[in-house]
Coordinates of C-alpha atoms in Angstrom, one line a residue:
Chain A
X1452 CA 22.9 -20.4 5.2
X1453 CA 24.8 -22.4 2.7
X1454 CA 27.8 -23.5 4.7
X1455 CA 30.7 -25.4 3.2
X1456 CA 29.3 -28.6 4.8
X1457 CA 25.7 -28.2 3.5
X1458 CA 27.0 -27.3 0.1
X1459 CA 29.0 -30.5 -0.1
X1460 CA 26.0 -32.5 1.1
X1461 CA 23.8 -30.8 -1.5
X1462 CA 26.2 -31.8 -4.3
X1463 CA 26.3 -35.3 -3.0
X1464 CA 22.6 -35.5 -3.0
X1465 CA 21.9 -34.1 -6.4
X1466 CA 24.8 -36.2 -7.9
X1467 CA 22.6 -39.3 -8.8
X1468 CA 20.1 -37.3 -10.8
X1469 CA 22.9 -35.3 -12.6
X1470 CA 24.8 -38.5 -13.4
X1471 CA 21.7 -40.2 -14.6
X1472 CA 20.7 -37.3 -16.9
X1473 CA 24.3 -37.0 -18.2
X1474 CA 24.4 -40.7 -19.0
X1475 CA 21.0 -40.5 -20.6
X1476 CA 22.3 -37.8 -22.9
X1477 CA 25.9 -38.8 -23.4
X1478 CA 25.6 -42.5 -24.0
X1479 CA 23.2 -42.2 -27.0
X1480 CA 25.2 -39.3 -28.3
X1481 CA 28.4 -41.3 -28.0
X1482 CA 26.9 -44.3 -29.7
X1483 CA 25.6 -42.2 -32.5
X1484 CA 29.0 -40.7 -33.0
X1485 CA 30.6 -44.1 -32.9
X1486 CA 28.1 -45.7 -35.3
X1487 CA 28.6 -42.7 -37.7
X1488 CA 32.2 -43.8 -38.3
X1489 CA 31.3 -47.5 -39.0
X1490 CA 30.1 -49.3 -42.1
X1491 CA 27.1 -50.6 -40.4
X1492 CA 24.2 -51.9 -42.5
X1493 CA 21.6 -54.2 -40.9
X1494 CA 21.0 -55.9 -44.3
X1495 CA 24.7 -56.9 -44.4
X1496 CA 25.5 -58.5 -41.1
X1497 CA 29.1 -59.3 -40.3
X1498 CA 32.0 -57.1 -39.6
X1499 CA 31.4 -53.4 -39.0
X1500 CA 34.7 -51.9 -40.1
X1501 CA 35.8 -48.4 -39.1
X1502 CA 35.5 -46.2 -42.3
X1503 CA 36.3 -42.7 -41.0
X1504 CA 34.2 -40.0 -42.7
X1505 CA 32.9 -42.1 -45.5
X1506 CA 29.3 -42.1 -44.1
X1507 CA 29.5 -38.3 -43.8
X1508 CA 30.7 -37.9 -47.4
X1509 CA 27.9 -40.2 -48.6
X1510 CA 25.2 -38.3 -46.6
X1511 CA 26.4 -34.8 -47.5
X1512 CA 26.9 -35.5 -51.2
X1513 CA 23.4 -37.0 -51.5
X1514 CA 21.3 -34.4 -53.4
X1515 CA 18.4 -35.3 -51.1
X1516 CA 20.4 -33.8 -48.2
X1517 CA 20.3 -30.3 -49.7
X1518 CA 16.6 -30.7 -50.5
X1519 CA 15.9 -31.8 -47.0
X1520 CA 18.0 -29.1 -45.5
X1521 CA 16.0 -26.5 -47.5
X1522 CA 12.8 -28.2 -46.6
X1523 CA 13.7 -28.1 -42.9
X1524 CA 14.5 -24.4 -43.0
X1525 CA 11.3 -23.7 -45.0
X1526 CA 9.2 -25.7 -42.5
X1527 CA 10.7 -24.0 -39.5
X1528 CA 10.6 -20.5 -41.0
X1529 CA 7.1 -20.9 -42.5
X1530 CA 5.6 -22.1 -39.2
X1531 CA 7.4 -19.4 -37.2
X1532 CA 6.1 -16.6 -39.4
X1533 CA 2.5 -18.0 -39.4
X1534 CA 2.4 -18.7 -35.7
X1535 CA 4.1 -15.4 -34.6
X1536 CA 2.0 -13.2 -36.8
X1537 CA -1.2 -15.2 -36.2
X1538 CA -0.4 -15.4 -32.5
X1539 CA 0.0 -11.7 -32.2
X1540 CA -3.2 -11.1 -34.1
X1541 CA -5.2 -13.6 -31.9
X1542 CA -3.6 -12.2 -28.7
X1543 CA -4.8 -8.7 -29.7
X1544 CA -8.3 -10.0 -30.4
X1545 CA -8.5 -12.2 -27.3
X1546 CA -7.3 -9.2 -25.2
X1547 CA -10.4 -7.3 -26.0
X1548 CA -13.2 -7.6 -23.4
X1549 CA -15.9 -9.7 -24.9
X1550 CA -18.7 -12.2 -24.0
X1551 CA -17.6 -15.8 -23.3
X1552 CA -13.9 -15.0 -23.1
X1553 CA -13.1 -18.1 -20.9
X1554 CA -14.6 -20.6 -23.4
X1555 CA -13.1 -18.9 -26.4
X1556 CA -9.7 -19.0 -24.8
X1557 CA -9.9 -22.7 -24.0
X1558 CA -11.0 -23.4 -27.5
X1559 CA -8.2 -21.5 -29.0
X1560 CA -5.7 -23.4 -26.9
X1561 CA -7.2 -26.8 -27.5
X1562 CA -5.3 -27.8 -30.8
X1563 CA -2.2 -27.9 -28.6
X1564 CA -3.6 -30.8 -26.7
X1565 CA -4.2 -33.0 -29.7
X1566 CA -1.2 -35.3 -30.4
X1567 CA 0.6 -34.6 -33.6
X1568 CA -0.2 -37.9 -35.4
X1569 CA -3.9 -37.5 -34.7
X1570 CA -4.1 -33.9 -35.8
X1571 CA -2.1 -34.7 -38.9
X1572 CA -4.4 -37.6 -39.7
X1573 CA -7.5 -35.4 -39.1
X1574 CA -6.2 -32.8 -41.5
X1575 CA -5.1 -35.4 -44.1
X1576 CA -8.4 -37.4 -44.1
X1577 CA -11.1 -35.0 -43.1
X1578 CA -9.9 -31.7 -44.6
X1579 CA -7.3 -32.2 -47.3
X1580 CA -8.5 -35.5 -48.9
X1581 CA -9.3 -34.6 -52.5
X1582 CA -12.3 -36.9 -52.5
X1583 CA -13.9 -36.9 -49.1
X1584 CA -12.3 -33.9 -47.5
X1585 CA -14.0 -30.7 -46.4
X1586 CA -11.9 -28.6 -48.8
X1587 CA -12.8 -30.9 -51.7
X1588 CA -16.5 -30.4 -50.8
X1589 CA -16.1 -26.6 -50.7
X1590 CA -14.4 -26.8 -54.1
X1591 CA -17.2 -28.9 -55.4
X1592 CA -19.8 -26.4 -54.2
X1593 CA -17.9 -23.5 -55.8
X1594 CA -17.6 -25.6 -58.9
X1595 CA -13.8 -25.7 -59.1
X1596 CA -11.7 -28.8 -59.3
X1597 CA -10.6 -30.2 -56.0
X1598 CA -7.0 -29.4 -55.0
X1599 CA -4.9 -32.4 -53.8
X1600 CA -3.0 -30.6 -51.1
X1601 CA -0.6 -33.3 -50.0
X1602 CA 0.4 -34.1 -53.6
X1603 CA 0.4 -30.7 -55.2
X1604 CA 1.7 -28.7 -52.3
X1605 CA 3.0 -31.2 -49.8
X1606 CA 5.4 -29.0 -47.9
X1607 CA 3.0 -26.0 -47.7
X1608 CA 0.3 -28.4 -46.4
X1609 CA 2.6 -29.7 -43.7
X1610 CA 3.5 -26.1 -42.8
X1611 CA -0.2 -25.5 -42.5
X1612 CA -0.9 -28.5 -40.2
X1613 CA 2.1 -27.8 -38.0
X1614 CA 1.2 -24.1 -37.8
X1615 CA -2.3 -25.1 -36.7
X1616 CA -0.8 -27.1 -33.9
X1617 CA 1.6 -24.4 -32.7
X1618 CA -0.5 -21.3 -33.1
X1619 CA -2.2 -21.9 -29.7
X1620 CA 1.2 -22.0 -28.0
X1621 CA 2.2 -18.7 -29.5
X1622 CA -1.1 -17.2 -28.8
X1623 CA -1.1 -18.3 -25.2
X1624 CA 2.4 -16.8 -24.5
X1625 CA 1.7 -13.6 -26.3
X1626 CA -1.7 -13.1 -24.7
X1627 CA -0.2 -13.4 -21.3
X1628 CA 2.5 -10.9 -22.2
X1629 CA -0.1 -8.6 -23.6
X1630 CA -2.1 -8.7 -20.4
X1631 CA 0.9 -7.7 -18.4
X1632 CA 1.1 -4.4 -20.2
X1633 CA 0.5 -1.5 -17.8
X1634 CA -2.8 0.1 -18.9
X1635 CA -1.6 3.6 -17.9
X1636 CA 1.0 3.3 -20.7
X1637 CA -1.8 2.8 -23.2
X1638 CA -3.7 5.7 -21.7
X1639 CA -0.6 7.9 -21.8
X1640 CA -0.2 7.0 -25.4
X1641 CA -3.8 7.8 -26.0
X1642 CA -3.4 11.2 -24.4
X1643 CA -0.3 11.7 -26.5
X1644 CA -2.4 11.4 -29.6
X1645 CA -1.5 7.9 -30.7
X1646 CA -4.1 6.1 -32.8
X1647 CA -5.0 2.5 -32.1
X1648 CA -2.6 1.5 -34.8
X1649 CA 0.3 3.6 -33.4
X1650 CA -0.4 2.3 -29.9
X1651 CA -0.1 -1.2 -31.3
X1652 CA 3.1 -0.5 -33.2
X1653 CA 4.9 1.7 -30.6
X1654 CA 3.7 0.4 -27.3
X1655 CA 2.2 -3.1 -27.5
X1656 CA 4.6 -4.6 -30.1
X1657 CA 7.8 -3.5 -28.3
X1658 CA 6.3 -4.8 -25.1
X1659 CA 5.8 -8.2 -26.7
X1660 CA 9.4 -8.4 -28.0
X1661 CA 10.6 -10.6 -25.2
X1662 CA 7.6 -13.0 -25.4
X1663 CA 8.1 -13.2 -29.2
X1664 CA 11.7 -14.2 -28.6
X1665 CA 10.7 -16.9 -26.2
X1666 CA 8.1 -18.2 -28.7
X1667 CA 10.6 -18.2 -31.6
X1668 CA 13.4 -20.0 -29.6
X1669 CA 11.1 -22.7 -28.1
X1670 CA 9.3 -23.4 -31.3
X1671 CA 12.5 -23.6 -33.3
X1672 CA 13.8 -26.3 -31.0
X1673 CA 10.7 -28.4 -31.6
X1674 CA 10.1 -27.5 -35.3
X1675 CA 13.6 -28.6 -36.3
X1676 CA 12.6 -32.2 -35.3
X1677 CA 9.1 -32.4 -36.9
X1678 CA 8.6 -36.0 -37.8
X1679 CA 5.2 -37.5 -37.0
X1680 CA 3.2 -35.1 -39.2
X1681 CA 5.3 -36.0 -42.2
X1682 CA 5.3 -39.7 -41.5
X1683 CA 1.5 -40.0 -41.3
X1684 CA 0.7 -37.6 -44.2
X1685 CA 3.2 -37.6 -47.1
X1686 CA 5.9 -40.0 -46.0
X1687 CA 8.3 -37.4 -47.2
X1688 CA 7.0 -37.4 -50.7
X1689 CA 6.0 -37.0 -53.4
X1690 CA 9.7 -37.9 -54.1
X1691 CA 11.5 -36.0 -51.4
X1692 CA 9.3 -32.8 -51.7
X1693 CA 8.4 -32.9 -48.0
X1694 CA 11.4 -34.7 -46.5
X1695 CA 13.1 -32.8 -43.8
X1696 CA 16.4 -33.7 -42.1
X1697 CA 14.7 -35.7 -39.4
X1698 CA 12.8 -37.7 -41.9
X1699 CA 15.9 -38.2 -44.0
X1700 CA 17.7 -39.7 -41.0
X1701 CA 14.8 -42.0 -40.4
X1702 CA 14.7 -43.0 -44.0
X1703 CA 18.4 -43.8 -44.1
X1704 CA 18.5 -45.8 -40.9
X1705 CA 15.1 -47.5 -40.8
X1706 CA 14.0 -47.7 -44.4
X1707 CA 17.4 -48.5 -45.9
X1708 CA 18.7 -50.1 -42.7
X1709 CA 21.9 -48.1 -43.0
X1710 CA 22.7 -47.4 -39.4
X1711 CA 26.1 -45.8 -40.2
X1712 CA 24.7 -43.2 -42.7
X1713 CA 21.7 -42.6 -40.5
X1714 CA 24.0 -41.8 -37.5
X1715 CA 26.1 -39.5 -39.6
X1716 CA 22.9 -37.7 -40.6
X1717 CA 21.9 -37.4 -37.0
X1718 CA 25.3 -35.8 -36.1
X1719 CA 24.9 -33.4 -39.1
X1720 CA 21.4 -32.5 -37.9
X1721 CA 22.8 -31.8 -34.4
X1722 CA 25.4 -29.5 -35.8
X1723 CA 22.9 -27.7 -38.0
X1724 CA 20.5 -27.2 -35.1
X1725 CA 23.3 -25.6 -33.1
X1726 CA 24.2 -23.3 -36.0
X1727 CA 20.5 -22.2 -36.2
X1728 CA 20.5 -21.8 -32.4
X1729 CA 23.6 -19.6 -32.5
X1730 CA 22.1 -17.4 -35.3
X1731 CA 18.9 -17.1 -33.4
X1732 CA 20.6 -16.1 -30.2
X1733 CA 22.7 -13.6 -32.0
X1734 CA 19.7 -12.1 -33.7
X1735 CA 17.1 -11.9 -31.0
X1736 CA 18.8 -13.1 -27.8
X1737 CA 19.4 -9.6 -26.7
X1738 CA 15.7 -9.2 -26.1
X1739 CA 16.0 -11.6 -23.2
X1740 CA 18.3 -9.3 -21.2
X1741 CA 16.2 -7.4 -18.8
Chain B
X782 CA -5.7 29.3 -23.0
X783 CA -7.2 26.7 -20.7
X784 CA -10.5 27.5 -19.2
X785 CA -12.4 24.3 -18.3
X786 CA -16.0 24.2 -17.4
X787 CA -18.0 21.3 -16.1
X788 CA -21.8 21.5 -16.3
X789 CA -23.8 18.9 -14.5
X790 CA -21.1 16.3 -15.2
X791 CA -22.0 12.9 -13.9
X792 CA -20.4 9.5 -13.8
X793 CA -22.0 6.1 -13.2
X794 CA -20.4 2.7 -13.2
X795 CA -23.4 0.5 -13.8
X796 CA -25.9 1.4 -11.2
X797 CA -23.3 3.0 -8.9
X798 CA -23.2 6.8 -9.1
X799 CA -19.6 7.7 -8.5
X800 CA -20.0 11.3 -9.3
X801 CA -23.4 12.9 -8.9
X802 CA -24.0 15.9 -11.2
X803 CA -21.5 18.6 -10.4
X804 CA -20.6 22.0 -11.7
X805 CA -17.1 23.5 -11.7
X806 CA -15.2 26.2 -13.5
X807 CA -11.5 26.2 -13.7
X808 CA -10.1 29.6 -14.9
X809 CA -7.3 29.9 -17.4
X810 CA -3.9 29.7 -15.7
X811 CA -5.2 28.5 -12.4
X812 CA -3.6 25.8 -10.3
X813 CA -6.5 23.7 -9.1
X814 CA -6.1 20.9 -6.6
X815 CA -8.7 18.1 -6.2
X816 CA -8.3 16.8 -2.8
X817 CA -10.2 14.2 -0.7
X818 CA -9.9 10.9 1.0
X819 CA -9.2 7.8 -1.2
X820 CA -12.3 6.7 -3.1
X821 CA -13.9 10.2 -3.2
X822 CA -13.9 10.2 -7.0
X823 CA -11.2 12.8 -7.5
X824 CA -9.2 10.6 -9.9
X825 CA -12.4 9.7 -11.8
X826 CA -13.2 13.4 -12.2
X827 CA -9.7 14.0 -13.6
X828 CA -10.1 11.1 -16.0
X829 CA -13.5 12.5 -17.1
X830 CA -11.8 15.8 -17.9
X831 CA -8.9 13.9 -19.7
X832 CA -11.4 11.9 -21.7
X833 CA -10.1 8.5 -20.5
X834 CA -13.6 7.9 -19.1
X835 CA -16.9 8.8 -20.8
X836 CA -19.3 11.0 -18.8
X837 CA -22.7 9.5 -18.1
X838 CA -24.3 13.0 -18.4
X839 CA -23.4 16.6 -18.5
X840 CA -21.2 18.8 -20.6
X841 CA -17.4 19.5 -20.5
X842 CA -16.1 22.6 -22.2
X843 CA -12.6 23.5 -22.8
X844 CA -12.1 27.2 -23.8
X845 CA -15.8 27.4 -24.6
X846 CA -15.9 24.5 -27.1
X847 CA -17.7 21.4 -26.2
X848 CA -15.2 18.6 -25.5
X849 CA -17.6 16.0 -24.0
X850 CA -17.4 13.7 -27.0
X851 CA -13.9 14.5 -28.1
X852 CA -11.3 11.7 -27.8
X853 CA -8.5 12.4 -25.3
X854 CA -5.9 13.4 -27.9
X855 CA -8.2 16.1 -29.4
X856 CA -8.8 17.9 -26.1
X857 CA -5.4 19.5 -26.0
X858 CA -4.6 18.3 -22.5
X859 CA -1.6 16.5 -21.2
X860 CA -1.5 14.2 -18.3
X861 CA 1.1 13.0 -15.8
X862 CA 0.2 9.6 -14.4
X863 CA 0.8 8.2 -10.9
X864 CA 3.0 5.4 -12.3
X865 CA 4.6 7.9 -14.7
X866 CA 3.6 5.5 -17.5
X867 CA 6.9 6.1 -19.4
X868 CA 7.5 3.9 -22.4
X869 CA 10.2 1.5 -21.1
X870 CA 11.7 0.5 -24.5
X871 CA 12.2 4.1 -25.6
X872 CA 15.0 6.5 -24.6
X873 CA 14.1 9.6 -22.6
X874 CA 14.4 11.6 -25.8
X875 CA 12.0 9.4 -27.6
X876 CA 9.6 9.3 -24.7
X877 CA 9.5 13.1 -24.6
X878 CA 9.2 13.3 -28.4
X879 CA 6.5 10.7 -28.6
X880 CA 3.5 13.1 -28.5
X881 CA 5.2 15.3 -31.1
X882 CA 5.9 12.4 -33.4
X883 CA 2.3 11.3 -33.1
X884 CA 1.3 14.9 -34.0
X885 CA 3.4 14.5 -37.2
X886 CA 5.9 17.2 -36.4
X887 CA 9.1 17.1 -38.4
X888 CA 12.3 15.8 -36.9
X889 CA 14.1 19.1 -36.6
X890 CA 11.3 20.8 -34.7
X891 CA 11.0 17.8 -32.5
X892 CA 14.6 17.8 -31.5
X893 CA 14.5 21.5 -30.7
X894 CA 11.5 21.2 -28.5
X895 CA 12.8 18.1 -26.7
X896 CA 16.1 19.9 -26.0
X897 CA 14.3 22.9 -24.6
X898 CA 12.0 20.8 -22.4
X899 CA 15.1 18.8 -21.2
X900 CA 16.8 22.0 -20.3
X901 CA 13.9 23.3 -18.3
X902 CA 13.7 20.0 -16.4
X903 CA 17.4 19.4 -16.0
X904 CA 17.2 16.2 -18.1
X905 CA 19.8 17.1 -20.8
X906 CA 22.4 14.6 -19.4
X907 CA 19.8 11.8 -19.4
X908 CA 18.3 12.1 -22.8
X909 CA 19.9 8.8 -24.1
X910 CA 19.0 6.7 -21.1
X911 CA 16.1 4.4 -20.8
X912 CA 13.5 5.0 -18.1
X913 CA 14.7 1.9 -16.3
X914 CA 18.0 3.6 -15.6
X915 CA 16.6 6.6 -14.0
X916 CA 15.6 7.4 -10.4
X917 CA 12.1 8.1 -9.3
X918 CA 12.5 11.8 -9.4
X919 CA 14.1 11.8 -12.8
X920 CA 11.3 9.6 -14.2
X921 CA 8.8 12.0 -12.8
X922 CA 10.5 14.8 -14.6
X923 CA 10.5 12.8 -17.9
X924 CA 6.8 12.3 -17.5
X925 CA 6.4 16.1 -17.0
X926 CA 8.6 16.7 -19.9
X927 CA 6.4 14.5 -22.1
X928 CA 3.5 16.7 -21.0
X929 CA 5.0 20.1 -21.5
X930 CA 6.4 19.6 -25.0
X931 CA 2.9 19.5 -26.4
X932 CA 2.2 22.9 -25.0
X933 CA -1.2 21.8 -23.9
X934 CA -4.1 23.9 -22.8
X935 CA -3.9 22.4 -19.3
X936 CA -1.9 19.8 -17.4
X937 CA -3.5 17.1 -15.5
X938 CA -1.6 15.5 -12.6
X939 CA -2.9 12.3 -11.1
X940 CA -1.2 11.9 -7.7
X941 CA 2.2 12.4 -9.3
X942 CA 4.2 12.5 -6.1
X943 CA 2.8 9.5 -4.3
X944 CA 5.6 7.1 -5.5
X945 CA 8.4 9.3 -4.3
X946 CA 10.1 9.4 -0.9
X947 CA 9.3 12.2 1.5
X948 CA 12.4 14.4 0.8
X949 CA 12.0 14.1 -3.0
X950 CA 8.3 14.8 -2.7
X951 CA 9.0 18.2 -1.1
X952 CA 11.5 19.0 -3.9
X953 CA 9.2 18.0 -6.7
X954 CA 6.4 20.0 -5.1
X955 CA 8.5 23.1 -5.4
X956 CA 9.5 22.2 -9.0
X957 CA 5.9 21.8 -10.1
X958 CA 4.9 25.1 -8.4
X959 CA 7.8 26.8 -10.1
X960 CA 6.9 25.3 -13.4
X961 CA 3.4 26.7 -13.0
X962 CA 4.8 30.1 -12.2
X963 CA 6.9 29.9 -15.4
X964 CA 4.4 28.4 -17.8
X965 CA 1.2 30.1 -16.4
X966 CA -0.8 27.2 -17.8
X967 CA -3.8 25.7 -16.2
X968 CA -3.0 22.8 -14.0
X969 CA -5.3 20.3 -12.4
X970 CA -3.7 18.3 -9.7
X971 CA -5.2 15.3 -7.8
X972 CA -3.9 14.3 -4.4
X973 CA -5.1 12.9 -1.1
X974 CA -2.4 14.9 0.7
X975 CA -3.8 18.1 2.1
X976 CA -0.3 19.5 2.6
X977 CA 0.3 19.3 -1.2
X978 CA -3.1 20.9 -1.7
X979 CA -2.5 23.8 0.8
X980 CA 1.0 24.5 -0.5
X981 CA 0.5 24.4 -4.3
X982 CA -3.0 25.4 -5.0
X983 CA -4.6 28.6 -6.2
X984 CA -7.9 26.9 -5.7
X985 CA -8.7 23.8 -3.8
X986 CA -11.7 21.6 -4.6
X987 CA -12.5 19.3 -1.6
X988 CA -14.4 16.2 -2.7
X989 CA -16.2 13.6 -0.7
X990 CA -18.1 10.7 -2.3
X991 CA -18.1 12.5 -5.6
X992 CA -19.6 15.6 -4.1
X993 CA -17.9 19.0 -4.0
X994 CA -17.8 19.9 -0.4
X995 CA -16.1 23.3 -0.9
X996 CA -14.2 25.3 -3.5
X997 CA -11.9 28.1 -2.5
X998 CA -8.4 29.3 -2.0
X999 CA -6.3 27.4 0.6
X1000 CA -6.6 30.3 3.1
X1001 CA -10.4 30.5 2.6
X1002 CA -10.7 26.8 3.3
X1003 CA -8.5 27.1 6.4
X1004 CA -10.2 30.1 7.8
X1005 CA -13.8 29.4 6.8
X1006 CA -14.4 25.7 6.3
X1007 CA -18.0 25.4 5.0
X1008 CA -18.7 22.2 7.0
X1009 CA -17.3 19.7 9.5
X1010 CA -15.8 17.5 6.8
X1011 CA -13.7 20.3 5.3
X1012 CA -12.9 21.5 8.8
X1013 CA -11.5 18.1 9.7
X1014 CA -9.8 17.6 6.3
X1015 CA -7.9 20.8 5.8
X1016 CA -5.2 21.7 8.3
X1017 CA -2.6 19.5 10.0
X1018 CA -2.9 18.4 12.7
X1019 CA -6.6 18.2 12.5
X1020 CA -9.0 20.7 14.0
X1021 CA -10.4 19.7 17.4
X1022 CA -14.1 19.2 17.1
X1023 CA -16.3 19.3 20.3
X1024 CA -20.0 18.7 20.6
X1025 CA -22.4 18.6 23.5
X1026 CA -22.7 21.2 26.3
X1027 CA -19.5 23.0 25.5
X1028 CA -20.8 23.6 21.9
X1029 CA -24.3 24.7 23.0
X1030 CA -22.7 27.4 25.1
X1031 CA -21.7 28.9 21.7
X1032 CA -25.2 28.3 20.2
X1033 CA -23.9 25.5 18.0
X1034 CA -24.1 21.7 17.7
X1035 CA -20.4 21.4 17.2
X1036 CA -17.5 23.8 17.7
X1037 CA -14.1 23.4 16.2
X1038 CA -10.8 24.9 17.3
X1039 CA -7.5 24.4 15.5
X1040 CA -4.5 23.2 17.6
X1041 CA -2.8 26.5 16.9
X1042 CA -5.7 28.5 18.3
X1043 CA -5.6 27.0 21.7
X1044 CA -3.7 28.8 24.4
X1045 CA -2.1 27.0 27.4
X1046 CA -3.1 28.9 30.5
X1047 CA -2.1 28.7 34.1
X1048 CA -5.6 27.8 35.4
X1049 CA -9.2 28.2 34.4
X1050 CA -9.6 27.9 30.6
X1051 CA -12.3 25.9 28.8
X1052 CA -10.7 22.5 28.8
X1053 CA -8.5 20.8 31.3
X1054 CA -6.8 17.4 30.9
X1055 CA -3.7 15.3 31.1
X1056 CA -1.0 15.2 28.4
X1057 CA -0.9 11.7 26.8
X1058 CA 1.6 12.2 24.0
X1059 CA 3.9 15.1 23.2
X1060 CA 5.4 15.4 19.8
X1061 CA 8.5 17.6 19.7
X1062 CA 9.3 18.9 16.2
X1063 CA 11.9 21.4 17.3
X1064 CA 10.1 24.5 16.2
X1065 CA 6.8 23.4 17.5
X1066 CA 5.5 20.9 20.0
X1067 CA 2.1 19.2 19.7
X1068 CA 0.5 17.9 22.8
X1069 CA -2.3 15.4 22.8
X1070 CA -4.5 16.1 25.8
X1071 CA -7.1 13.7 27.2
X1072 CA -10.0 15.9 28.3
X1073 CA -12.5 14.2 30.6
X1074 CA -15.9 14.1 28.9
X1075 CA -14.5 14.2 25.3
X1076 CA -14.2 11.0 23.2
X1077 CA -11.1 12.0 21.4
X1078 CA -8.0 13.6 22.7
X1079 CA -7.5 17.3 21.8
X1080 CA -4.4 18.5 20.0
X1081 CA -2.7 21.7 20.9
X1082 CA 0.2 23.4 19.4
X1083 CA 2.8 25.1 21.5
X1084 CA 6.2 26.6 21.0
X1085 CA 9.2 24.3 20.8
X1086 CA 10.5 25.3 24.2
X1087 CA 7.4 24.3 26.1
X1088 CA 8.4 21.2 28.1
X1089 CA 5.3 19.4 29.3
X1090 CA 5.5 15.7 29.9
X1091 CA 3.2 12.7 29.8
X1092 CA 0.7 12.9 32.7
X1093 CA 1.0 16.7 33.3
X1094 CA -2.2 18.5 33.7
X1095 CA -2.8 21.5 31.5
X1096 CA -5.6 24.1 31.0
X1097 CA -6.5 25.2 27.5
X1098 CA -8.3 28.3 26.4
X1099 CA -9.5 28.7 22.8
X1100 CA -8.9 32.1 21.2
X1101 CA -12.4 33.5 21.2
X1102 CA -12.5 34.8 17.6
X1103 CA -11.0 31.5 16.2
X1104 CA -13.9 29.2 17.2
X1105 CA -15.7 27.6 14.3
X1106 CA -19.3 26.9 14.9
X1107 CA -21.4 24.2 13.1
X1108 CA -25.1 23.3 13.2
X1109 CA -26.8 20.0 13.5
X1110 CA -26.1 19.1 9.8
X1111 CA -22.5 19.9 10.2
X1112 CA -22.8 23.2 8.2
X1113 CA -21.0 26.3 9.3
X1114 CA -22.9 29.0 11.2
X1115 CA -21.6 32.3 9.9

């Protein structure tokens, strides 16, 4: 029914929202790009001369950059591994018929509803605190010295916190996928002599491939920009042990007031995110084709 | 070998008894069809034999050994499912080889057996395709291929043709019959289609509400239905069943006459009525005749050249030795 006329009208009508969204995206991006080529420090007001790639050279040659890049990849990779493996495990368990399924499922999903700052603070103060935390109490009961998670293993602790937040998401998607598996396929496999383990490996896991891809892609987008959890727990420290790219950009622009270098860092982060995205699509994107 | 015996086998879902205790023996090499209206428990019975459902009571023996508590894989049976249940992410070759792989067979032997099965089923050209790229009939053959490579004691078919179109169904029916002739393996086939039952079976088991109504060869069931249910279920179009005075003339509560055993006569006859619908099939013509005093129209078969029309009056005379008589309880009177 889409005639030439109605198509033109449709374009005309969606134009405002498209233009708004484009402006919303392009103006900050353009400004970031522009700032990244200026010497622009809020502590030194005055002229902001154009300096070419000086900010980039400064940002990329900073040893913190390499550390934060590695931290970013460790954070993303670690959380992905924990949530996908854990999510598959939980999905398998929750797929079993059991008493109180509804309540258990809601409880499993609930960490996703807690905002990142709150959950990070809960972990920091109620669990990982070396004096008052639950883990410290357990250590005391067992008679071993308390472990100061956020000081001694800052990045691993943050990976743990973020995994706790994202595990429900992975579980939810994978459980839905699991439930869409045709039960006759499992029965056929059972008749064919497949053990429970083989059924999982040869039937269920391949069936989950597409859902796993979706989980990995969506989570990667969000995990590359983890910030709140670091800000409220370790502040990127000790030193730069738990600084990721997002946090480094924040530190440059809002702790050192160097807008120019912060912007350059932002652009670098965009480029790196795209590289990661391309790699991901190459590796697992084919799973999305029907 | 594939002799399957059921002794007092029973199935309950909670308090609901789906299958009351029943006995049945399936001889080695037989093609047995379970037939009945939907919900009669025929699929459940098949799943009990397969081991996909646990029996609530009774004993299942396969070749004399107790199989009641064996898991499905250990019973030596292979099943073809209604939805085919192919593994969508595996190629046809891997699908067919899957049971062999699970049995731990080495790669060389696997390849040999899959090739042989593919040859039997005309699948050689499709071995590298995925199930999603195949037509319904080809998928059906892959499902059968996956069953035959295991060389099972018996094949179980759960309404395997219900997802195919009419023409393909006739073709696959022949292929399965041929396969049975060639393999001589026991086959148990579940269907609600009495035509499939009549054409394929060595032995038909008619089920209603979990009860076995009659067991026998297709021709037995056609000639000597044990009760009104079997009489009405076997044969197409359905047998004409008449009660009341006309039946008591034959010392029965009900009499049944098949459409093909009614003669159209010039006058007289037992029934007279007007033709309501005539179905011309070319070789045959079926007339539906509204007979005054009967609730349901009678069906009569005539040759293809008989040209009666809507509203014509006809007289029908049943062939005297082809009248089936039933008593008050619907049971056949000798």
